[in-house]
């Protein structure tokens, strides 16, 4: 409903029902529609129609909240279901014929005006689930025309409540925020209210984010939450380690940050073409692209060269080293040294020349 009213793309369709989950399952099965109990304890069933998923959630009311998760009971009262939600624009309903139902009395106006306003008392809503602090900023990044001062103050007052939230949930929410086309206003508000201090281990660099946004526009690339996270944090090993722990990043995400921050990765702006190709070979496309995008320079030509580059295959391998009698650690050392010569030649040395070098490079140690 929200996206439809705001003229935004609708990615999925969520439905609400007065039926309890078991009754929803029975009704779907009776209609020969596949039903998947994706979140039965929370009242959510997924219906698959022609391969398209539709989430159907039974109306709920909160029985108990602890700032992290709610214990719910099912209800047939649409008002009760609406009043447990976070923002007025998220408590809009429509019947199949398009009749709109706005239980809070402000959701429709908020959606049309781009306002993100808590339902009822803002601090009460936050105490029910402190993750709503980040949701407030995320929805402002995506939909808000101007940040509601009452909601902002409530987030500032209760920012320390985020300590109770699992780091994985925080990172999941932050990623959604960082995907917004223009998140600067929301992120700056997070910084001013000390919300960032609760989720990231060091100061954030908003100026680098501004530079990255310009690069995104010039290069024509879609928002990348990892790249935007890099823009916000310090480029150092200690910062990477602390950020990874603070957000419980995956091994893959941590590795990407580590490669971007590597001390032996040179700055790519101003490089000659041969140097760029060598750097791409040793450090990989992702790390070099990340370093370029965060350089604060016009990197359109560099990014075009990176995208056009294809990693060449090293013409020799361990079998060649074994064939000439190299053993154990000699193999790795010899191949590494010859590979350096090959890259330095701009990958022009052919297999025969490399085999000759391989035979020479470990000769004194045999």
CSV table of C-alpha atoms in Angstrom, one decimal:
chain,number,residue,atom,x,y,z
A,1,UNK,CA,0.0,0.0,0.0
A,2,UNK,CA,2.7,2.5,1.0
A,3,UNK,CA,4.7,2.2,-2.2
A,4,UNK,CA,1.6,2.2,-4.4
A,5,UNK,CA,0.4,5.5,-2.8
A,6,UNK,CA,3.8,7.0,-3.1
A,7,UNK,CA,4.2,6.0,-6.7
A,8,UNK,CA,7.1,3.7,-5.9
A,9,UNK,CA,7.7,0.2,-7.5
A,10,UNK,CA,6.0,-2.6,-5.6
A,11,UNK,CA,8.4,-5.5,-5.1
A,12,UNK,CA,6.1,-7.8,-3.2
A,13,UNK,CA,2.5,-8.0,-2.0
A,14,UNK,CA,1.8,-8.6,1.7
A,15,UNK,CA,-1.7,-9.6,2.8
A,16,UNK,CA,-3.4,-9.6,6.2
A,17,UNK,CA,-6.1,-11.9,7.3
A,18,UNK,CA,-8.5,-12.3,10.2
A,19,UNK,CA,-8.1,-16.0,10.0
A,20,UNK,CA,-5.5,-17.8,12.2
A,21,UNK,CA,-2.6,-19.3,10.4
A,22,UNK,CA,-3.9,-22.9,10.4
A,23,UNK,CA,-7.2,-21.6,8.8
A,24,UNK,CA,-5.2,-19.7,6.2
A,25,UNK,CA,-3.3,-22.9,5.4
A,26,UNK,CA,-6.6,-24.9,5.0
A,27,UNK,CA,-8.2,-22.2,2.8
A,28,UNK,CA,-5.2,-22.1,0.5
A,29,UNK,CA,-5.0,-25.9,0.3
A,30,UNK,CA,-8.7,-26.0,-0.5
A,31,UNK,CA,-8.1,-23.6,-3.4
A,32,UNK,CA,-5.2,-25.8,-4.6
A,33,UNK,CA,-2.7,-23.1,-3.8
A,34,UNK,CA,0.6,-24.2,-2.3
A,35,UNK,CA,1.0,-22.9,1.2
A,36,UNK,CA,4.4,-22.7,3.0
A,37,UNK,CA,4.5,-22.1,6.8
A,38,UNK,CA,7.4,-19.6,6.6
A,39,UNK,CA,6.7,-18.0,10.0
A,40,UNK,CA,4.0,-19.9,11.6
A,41,UNK,CA,4.8,-18.8,15.1
A,42,UNK,CA,4.5,-15.1,14.0
A,43,UNK,CA,1.4,-15.8,11.9
A,44,UNK,CA,2.9,-15.7,8.4
A,45,UNK,CA,2.1,-18.1,5.6
A,46,UNK,CA,3.6,-17.8,2.1
A,47,UNK,CA,1.2,-18.6,-0.8
A,48,UNK,CA,2.8,-19.5,-4.2
A,49,UNK,CA,0.6,-18.6,-7.1
A,50,UNK,CA,2.2,-19.2,-10.6
A,51,UNK,CA,5.6,-19.1,-8.8
A,52,UNK,CA,4.9,-15.7,-7.3
A,53,UNK,CA,5.1,-15.6,-3.4
A,54,UNK,CA,2.5,-13.8,-1.4
A,55,UNK,CA,2.9,-13.4,2.3
A,56,UNK,CA,-0.3,-13.7,4.3
A,57,UNK,CA,-0.1,-12.7,8.0
A,58,UNK,CA,-2.8,-13.2,10.5
A,59,UNK,CA,-3.8,-10.1,12.5
A,60,UNK,CA,-1.9,-9.8,15.7
A,61,UNK,CA,-1.6,-7.9,19.0
A,62,UNK,CA,1.4,-7.7,21.2
A,63,UNK,CA,1.1,-9.7,24.5
A,64,UNK,CA,4.6,-9.0,25.7
A,65,UNK,CA,7.6,-7.0,24.5
A,66,UNK,CA,11.2,-6.8,25.8
A,67,UNK,CA,12.8,-4.3,23.4
A,68,UNK,CA,13.9,-7.1,21.0
A,69,UNK,CA,11.1,-9.4,20.1
A,70,UNK,CA,7.3,-9.4,20.8
A,71,UNK,CA,5.2,-12.3,22.0
A,72,UNK,CA,2.0,-12.0,20.0
A,73,UNK,CA,-1.5,-13.3,20.0
A,74,UNK,CA,-3.9,-13.5,17.1
A,75,UNK,CA,-6.8,-11.1,16.8
A,76,UNK,CA,-9.7,-10.3,14.5
A,77,UNK,CA,-9.4,-6.6,15.2
A,78,UNK,CA,-7.8,-4.5,12.4
A,79,UNK,CA,-7.2,-1.6,14.8
A,80,UNK,CA,-5.3,-3.8,17.2
A,81,UNK,CA,-3.1,-5.1,14.4
A,82,UNK,CA,-2.5,-1.5,13.2
A,83,UNK,CA,-1.6,-0.1,16.6
A,84,UNK,CA,1.3,-2.7,17.1
A,85,UNK,CA,3.1,-1.5,14.0
A,86,UNK,CA,5.9,1.1,13.9
A,87,UNK,CA,4.9,3.9,11.6
A,88,UNK,CA,1.6,5.3,10.4
A,89,UNK,CA,2.5,4.8,6.7
A,90,UNK,CA,3.1,1.1,7.5
A,91,UNK,CA,-0.4,0.6,8.9
A,92,UNK,CA,-2.4,1.0,5.7
A,93,UNK,CA,-4.7,-1.7,4.4
A,94,UNK,CA,-6.8,-2.1,1.3
A,95,UNK,CA,-9.6,-4.5,0.4
A,96,UNK,CA,-9.4,-6.5,-2.9
A,97,UNK,CA,-11.6,-3.8,-4.5
A,98,UNK,CA,-9.2,-1.1,-3.6
A,99,UNK,CA,-11.0,0.4,-0.6
A,100,UNK,CA,-8.5,2.0,1.7
A,101,UNK,CA,-8.4,1.5,5.4
A,102,UNK,CA,-6.3,3.9,7.5
A,103,UNK,CA,-6.8,2.9,11.2
A,104,UNK,CA,-4.3,5.5,12.6
A,105,UNK,CA,-5.9,8.3,10.7
A,106,UNK,CA,-2.5,9.6,9.5
A,107,UNK,CA,-1.0,6.9,7.4
A,108,UNK,CA,-2.5,8.1,4.1
A,109,UNK,CA,-1.4,11.7,4.6
A,110,UNK,CA,2.1,10.6,5.7
A,111,UNK,CA,2.5,8.4,2.6
A,112,UNK,CA,1.5,11.2,0.3
A,113,UNK,CA,3.7,13.8,2.1
A,114,UNK,CA,6.7,11.5,2.6
A,115,UNK,CA,6.5,11.6,6.4
A,116,UNK,CA,7.8,8.8,8.7
A,117,UNK,CA,5.9,9.2,12.0
A,118,UNK,CA,5.6,6.7,14.8
A,119,UNK,CA,2.2,5.4,15.8
A,120,UNK,CA,1.2,7.0,19.1
A,121,UNK,CA,4.0,7.6,21.6
A,122,UNK,CA,7.4,7.3,19.8
A,123,UNK,CA,9.4,6.2,22.8
A,124,UNK,CA,6.8,3.6,23.6
A,125,UNK,CA,7.1,2.1,20.1
A,126,UNK,CA,10.9,2.1,20.4
A,127,UNK,CA,10.9,0.4,23.8
A,128,UNK,CA,8.9,-2.4,22.2
A,129,UNK,CA,11.7,-3.1,19.7
A,130,UNK,CA,14.8,-0.9,19.7
A,131,UNK,CA,15.6,-2.0,16.2
A,132,UNK,CA,12.9,0.5,15.2
A,133,UNK,CA,15.5,3.2,15.8
A,134,UNK,CA,17.3,2.0,12.7
A,135,UNK,CA,14.0,1.4,10.9
A,136,UNK,CA,13.1,5.1,11.5
A,137,UNK,CA,16.3,6.2,9.7
A,138,UNK,CA,16.0,3.6,7.0
A,139,UNK,CA,12.4,4.6,6.1
A,140,UNK,CA,13.5,8.2,6.2
A,141,UNK,CA,16.3,7.4,3.8
A,142,UNK,CA,13.9,5.7,1.4
A,143,UNK,CA,10.7,7.7,1.8
A,144,UNK,CA,11.1,10.7,4.1
A,145,UNK,CA,10.9,14.2,2.7
A,146,UNK,CA,11.8,15.7,6.1
A,147,UNK,CA,12.7,13.9,9.3
A,148,UNK,CA,10.1,14.1,12.1
A,149,UNK,CA,11.7,16.0,15.0
A,150,UNK,CA,9.6,14.1,17.6
A,151,UNK,CA,10.7,10.7,16.3
A,152,UNK,CA,14.3,11.9,15.9
A,153,UNK,CA,14.4,13.1,19.6
A,154,UNK,CA,13.0,9.8,20.7
A,155,UNK,CA,15.7,7.9,18.8
A,156,UNK,CA,18.3,10.1,20.4
A,157,UNK,CA,16.9,9.5,23.9
A,158,UNK,CA,16.8,5.7,23.5
A,159,UNK,CA,19.8,5.1,21.3
A,160,UNK,CA,21.6,3.0,23.9
A,161,UNK,CA,18.7,0.5,23.6
A,162,UNK,CA,20.4,-0.8,20.5
A,163,UNK,CA,22.9,-2.5,22.7
A,164,UNK,CA,20.2,-5.1,23.4
A,165,UNK,CA,19.7,-5.9,19.7
A,166,UNK,CA,21.6,-8.8,18.0
A,167,UNK,CA,24.4,-7.4,15.8
A,168,UNK,CA,23.2,-9.5,12.9
A,169,UNK,CA,19.8,-7.7,13.0
A,170,UNK,CA,21.5,-4.3,13.1
A,171,UNK,CA,23.7,-5.1,10.1
A,172,UNK,CA,20.7,-6.4,8.1
A,173,UNK,CA,18.8,-3.2,8.8
A,174,UNK,CA,21.8,-1.0,8.1
A,175,UNK,CA,22.4,-2.6,4.8
A,176,UNK,CA,18.8,-1.8,3.7
A,177,UNK,CA,19.4,1.8,4.8
A,178,UNK,CA,22.7,2.0,2.8
A,179,UNK,CA,20.9,0.7,-0.3
A,180,UNK,CA,18.7,3.9,-0.4
A,181,UNK,CA,19.5,6.1,-3.4
A,182,UNK,CA,20.4,9.1,-1.3
A,183,UNK,CA,20.8,8.2,2.4
A,184,UNK,CA,23.0,11.1,3.4
A,185,UNK,CA,20.3,13.1,5.3
A,186,UNK,CA,19.3,10.0,7.3
A,187,UNK,CA,22.9,9.0,8.0
A,188,UNK,CA,23.8,12.5,9.1
A,189,UNK,CA,20.9,12.5,11.5
A,190,UNK,CA,22.1,9.1,12.9
A,191,UNK,CA,25.5,10.7,13.5
A,192,UNK,CA,24.1,13.8,15.2
A,193,UNK,CA,21.9,11.7,17.6
A,194,UNK,CA,24.8,9.3,18.5
A,195,UNK,CA,23.0,6.3,17.0
A,196,UNK,CA,26.1,5.5,14.9
A,197,UNK,CA,28.1,5.5,18.2
A,198,UNK,CA,26.0,2.5,19.3
A,199,UNK,CA,26.5,0.4,16.2
A,200,UNK,CA,30.0,1.3,14.7
A,201,UNK,CA,33.2,1.3,16.7
A,202,UNK,CA,34.7,4.6,15.5
A,203,UNK,CA,33.7,8.0,14.0
A,204,UNK,CA,32.0,8.0,10.6
A,205,UNK,CA,33.3,10.0,7.6
A,206,UNK,CA,30.3,11.6,6.0
A,207,UNK,CA,32.5,13.6,3.6
A,208,UNK,CA,33.8,10.3,2.0
A,209,UNK,CA,30.2,9.2,1.5
A,210,UNK,CA,29.5,12.4,-0.3
A,211,UNK,CA,32.5,11.7,-2.6
A,212,UNK,CA,31.4,8.2,-3.2
A,213,UNK,CA,27.8,9.3,-4.1
A,214,UNK,CA,29.4,11.6,-6.7
A,215,UNK,CA,31.4,8.7,-8.1
A,216,UNK,CA,28.4,6.4,-8.2
A,217,UNK,CA,26.6,9.1,-10.3
A,218,UNK,CA,29.5,9.6,-12.7
A,219,UNK,CA,30.2,5.9,-13.2
A,220,UNK,CA,26.6,5.0,-13.3
A,221,UNK,CA,26.7,2.2,-10.7
A,222,UNK,CA,24.0,1.0,-8.3
A,223,UNK,CA,24.3,1.6,-4.6
A,224,UNK,CA,26.5,-1.0,-2.9
A,225,UNK,CA,26.0,-1.2,0.9
A,226,UNK,CA,29.5,-2.7,1.5
A,227,UNK,CA,31.1,0.1,-0.5
A,228,UNK,CA,29.1,2.7,1.4
A,229,UNK,CA,30.1,1.1,4.7
A,230,UNK,CA,33.8,1.4,3.6
A,231,UNK,CA,33.2,5.1,2.9
A,232,UNK,CA,32.0,5.6,6.5
A,233,UNK,CA,34.8,3.8,8.4
A,234,UNK,CA,38.5,4.3,8.8
A,235,UNK,CA,40.7,2.4,6.3
A,236,UNK,CA,42.9,0.5,8.8
A,237,UNK,CA,43.3,-3.0,10.0
A,238,UNK,CA,42.1,-2.2,13.5
A,239,UNK,CA,39.0,-0.5,12.1
A,240,UNK,CA,38.2,-3.4,9.9
A,241,UNK,CA,38.5,-5.9,12.7
A,242,UNK,CA,36.4,-3.7,15.1
A,243,UNK,CA,33.7,-3.1,12.4
A,244,UNK,CA,33.6,-6.8,11.5
A,245,UNK,CA,33.0,-7.7,15.2
A,246,UNK,CA,30.5,-4.9,15.8
A,247,UNK,CA,28.3,-5.9,12.9
A,248,UNK,CA,29.0,-9.6,12.9
A,249,UNK,CA,30.0,-9.5,9.2
A,250,UNK,CA,30.3,-12.7,7.2
A,251,UNK,CA,33.7,-14.0,6.3
A,252,UNK,CA,33.2,-12.9,2.7
A,253,UNK,CA,32.3,-9.3,3.8
A,254,UNK,CA,35.2,-9.1,6.2
A,255,UNK,CA,37.6,-10.4,3.5
A,256,UNK,CA,36.3,-7.7,1.1
A,257,UNK,CA,37.0,-5.0,3.7
A,258,UNK,CA,40.4,-6.4,4.4
A,259,UNK,CA,41.5,-6.5,0.8
A,260,UNK,CA,40.3,-2.9,0.3
A,261,UNK,CA,42.3,-1.7,3.3
A,262,UNK,CA,45.5,-3.7,2.5
A,263,UNK,CA,48.6,-1.7,3.0
A,264,UNK,CA,50.3,-3.2,-0.1
A,265,UNK,CA,47.4,-2.2,-2.4
A,266,UNK,CA,48.6,1.0,-4.1
A,267,UNK,CA,46.4,3.9,-4.9
A,268,UNK,CA,45.1,3.3,-8.4
A,269,UNK,CA,44.4,6.9,-9.5
A,270,UNK,CA,47.1,8.2,-11.8
A,271,UNK,CA,48.4,4.7,-12.6
A,272,UNK,CA,49.8,3.8,-16.0
A,273,UNK,CA,47.8,1.1,-17.8
A,274,UNK,CA,50.5,-1.5,-17.3
A,275,UNK,CA,50.6,-0.8,-13.6
A,276,UNK,CA,46.8,-1.1,-13.3
A,277,UNK,CA,46.9,-4.5,-15.0
A,278,UNK,CA,49.6,-5.7,-12.6
A,279,UNK,CA,47.6,-4.4,-9.6
A,280,UNK,CA,44.5,-6.1,-10.9
A,281,UNK,CA,46.3,-9.4,-11.2
A,282,UNK,CA,47.8,-9.3,-7.7
A,283,UNK,CA,44.9,-7.8,-5.8
A,284,UNK,CA,41.8,-8.7,-7.8
A,285,UNK,CA,39.1,-6.7,-9.5
A,286,UNK,CA,36.9,-6.2,-6.4
A,287,UNK,CA,39.6,-4.6,-4.2
A,288,UNK,CA,41.0,-2.4,-7.0
A,289,UNK,CA,37.5,-1.2,-7.9
A,290,UNK,CA,36.7,-0.5,-4.3
A,291,UNK,CA,39.9,1.5,-3.9
A,292,UNK,CA,39.1,3.4,-7.1
A,293,UNK,CA,35.5,4.2,-6.1
A,294,UNK,CA,36.6,5.6,-2.7
A,295,UNK,CA,39.5,7.6,-4.1
A,296,UNK,CA,37.5,10.8,-4.3
A,297,UNK,CA,38.6,11.3,-7.9
A,298,UNK,CA,37.0,11.0,-11.3
A,299,UNK,CA,37.6,7.3,-12.0
A,300,UNK,CA,35.4,6.8,-15.0
A,301,UNK,CA,38.3,5.8,-17.3
A,302,UNK,CA,39.9,3.6,-14.6
A,303,UNK,CA,36.6,1.8,-14.0
A,304,UNK,CA,36.1,1.3,-17.7
A,305,UNK,CA,39.6,-0.3,-17.9
A,306,UNK,CA,38.9,-2.5,-14.9
A,307,UNK,CA,35.6,-3.7,-16.4
A,308,UNK,CA,37.3,-4.5,-19.7
A,309,UNK,CA,40.2,-6.4,-18.0
A,310,UNK,CA,40.3,-10.2,-18.1
A,311,UNK,CA,42.6,-12.1,-15.8
A,312,UNK,CA,45.2,-14.0,-17.9
A,313,UNK,CA,46.1,-17.6,-16.9
A,314,UNK,CA,49.6,-18.2,-15.7
A,315,UNK,CA,51.2,-20.4,-18.4
A,316,UNK,CA,53.0,-22.7,-16.0
A,317,UNK,CA,52.1,-24.6,-12.9
A,318,UNK,CA,53.2,-27.0,-10.2
A,319,UNK,CA,53.5,-29.9,-12.5
A,320,UNK,CA,56.1,-28.0,-14.6
A,321,UNK,CA,58.1,-27.4,-11.4
A,322,UNK,CA,57.9,-31.1,-10.4
A,323,UNK,CA,59.0,-32.1,-13.9
A,324,UNK,CA,62.3,-30.2,-13.5
A,325,UNK,CA,63.0,-31.7,-10.1
A,326,UNK,CA,61.8,-29.0,-7.7
A,327,UNK,CA,60.3,-30.2,-4.4
A,328,UNK,CA,58.4,-29.0,-1.4
A,329,UNK,CA,58.8,-25.3,-0.6
A,330,UNK,CA,61.0,-24.8,-3.7
A,331,UNK,CA,57.9,-25.2,-5.9
A,332,UNK,CA,56.0,-22.3,-4.3
A,333,UNK,CA,59.0,-20.0,-4.2
A,334,UNK,CA,60.0,-20.6,-7.8
A,335,UNK,CA,56.5,-20.2,-9.2
A,336,UNK,CA,56.1,-17.0,-7.2
A,337,UNK,CA,59.3,-15.5,-8.5
A,338,UNK,CA,58.6,-16.4,-12.1
A,339,UNK,CA,55.1,-15.1,-11.8
A,340,UNK,CA,56.5,-11.7,-10.7
A,341,UNK,CA,58.7,-11.6,-13.8
A,342,UNK,CA,55.7,-12.6,-16.0
A,343,UNK,CA,53.5,-9.8,-14.5
A,344,UNK,CA,56.3,-7.3,-14.8
A,345,UNK,CA,56.5,-8.1,-18.5
A,346,UNK,CA,52.9,-7.1,-18.8
A,347,UNK,CA,52.1,-10.8,-19.2
A,348,UNK,CA,54.1,-11.0,-22.4
A,349,UNK,CA,56.6,-13.7,-21.5
A,350,UNK,CA,55.6,-17.0,-23.1
A,351,UNK,CA,55.6,-20.5,-21.7
A,352,UNK,CA,59.0,-21.5,-23.0
A,353,UNK,CA,60.7,-18.4,-21.5
A,354,UNK,CA,58.9,-19.0,-18.2
A,355,UNK,CA,60.1,-22.6,-18.1
A,356,UNK,CA,63.6,-21.5,-18.6
A,357,UNK,CA,63.4,-19.0,-15.8
A,358,UNK,CA,61.8,-21.7,-13.6
A,359,UNK,CA,64.8,-23.9,-14.1
A,360,UNK,CA,67.2,-21.1,-13.2
A,361,UNK,CA,65.4,-19.5,-10.3
A,362,UNK,CA,65.9,-22.4,-7.8
A,363,UNK,CA,69.1,-23.8,-9.2
A,364,UNK,CA,71.4,-22.7,-6.3
A,365,UNK,CA,69.1,-24.4,-3.7
A,366,UNK,CA,68.8,-27.8,-5.4
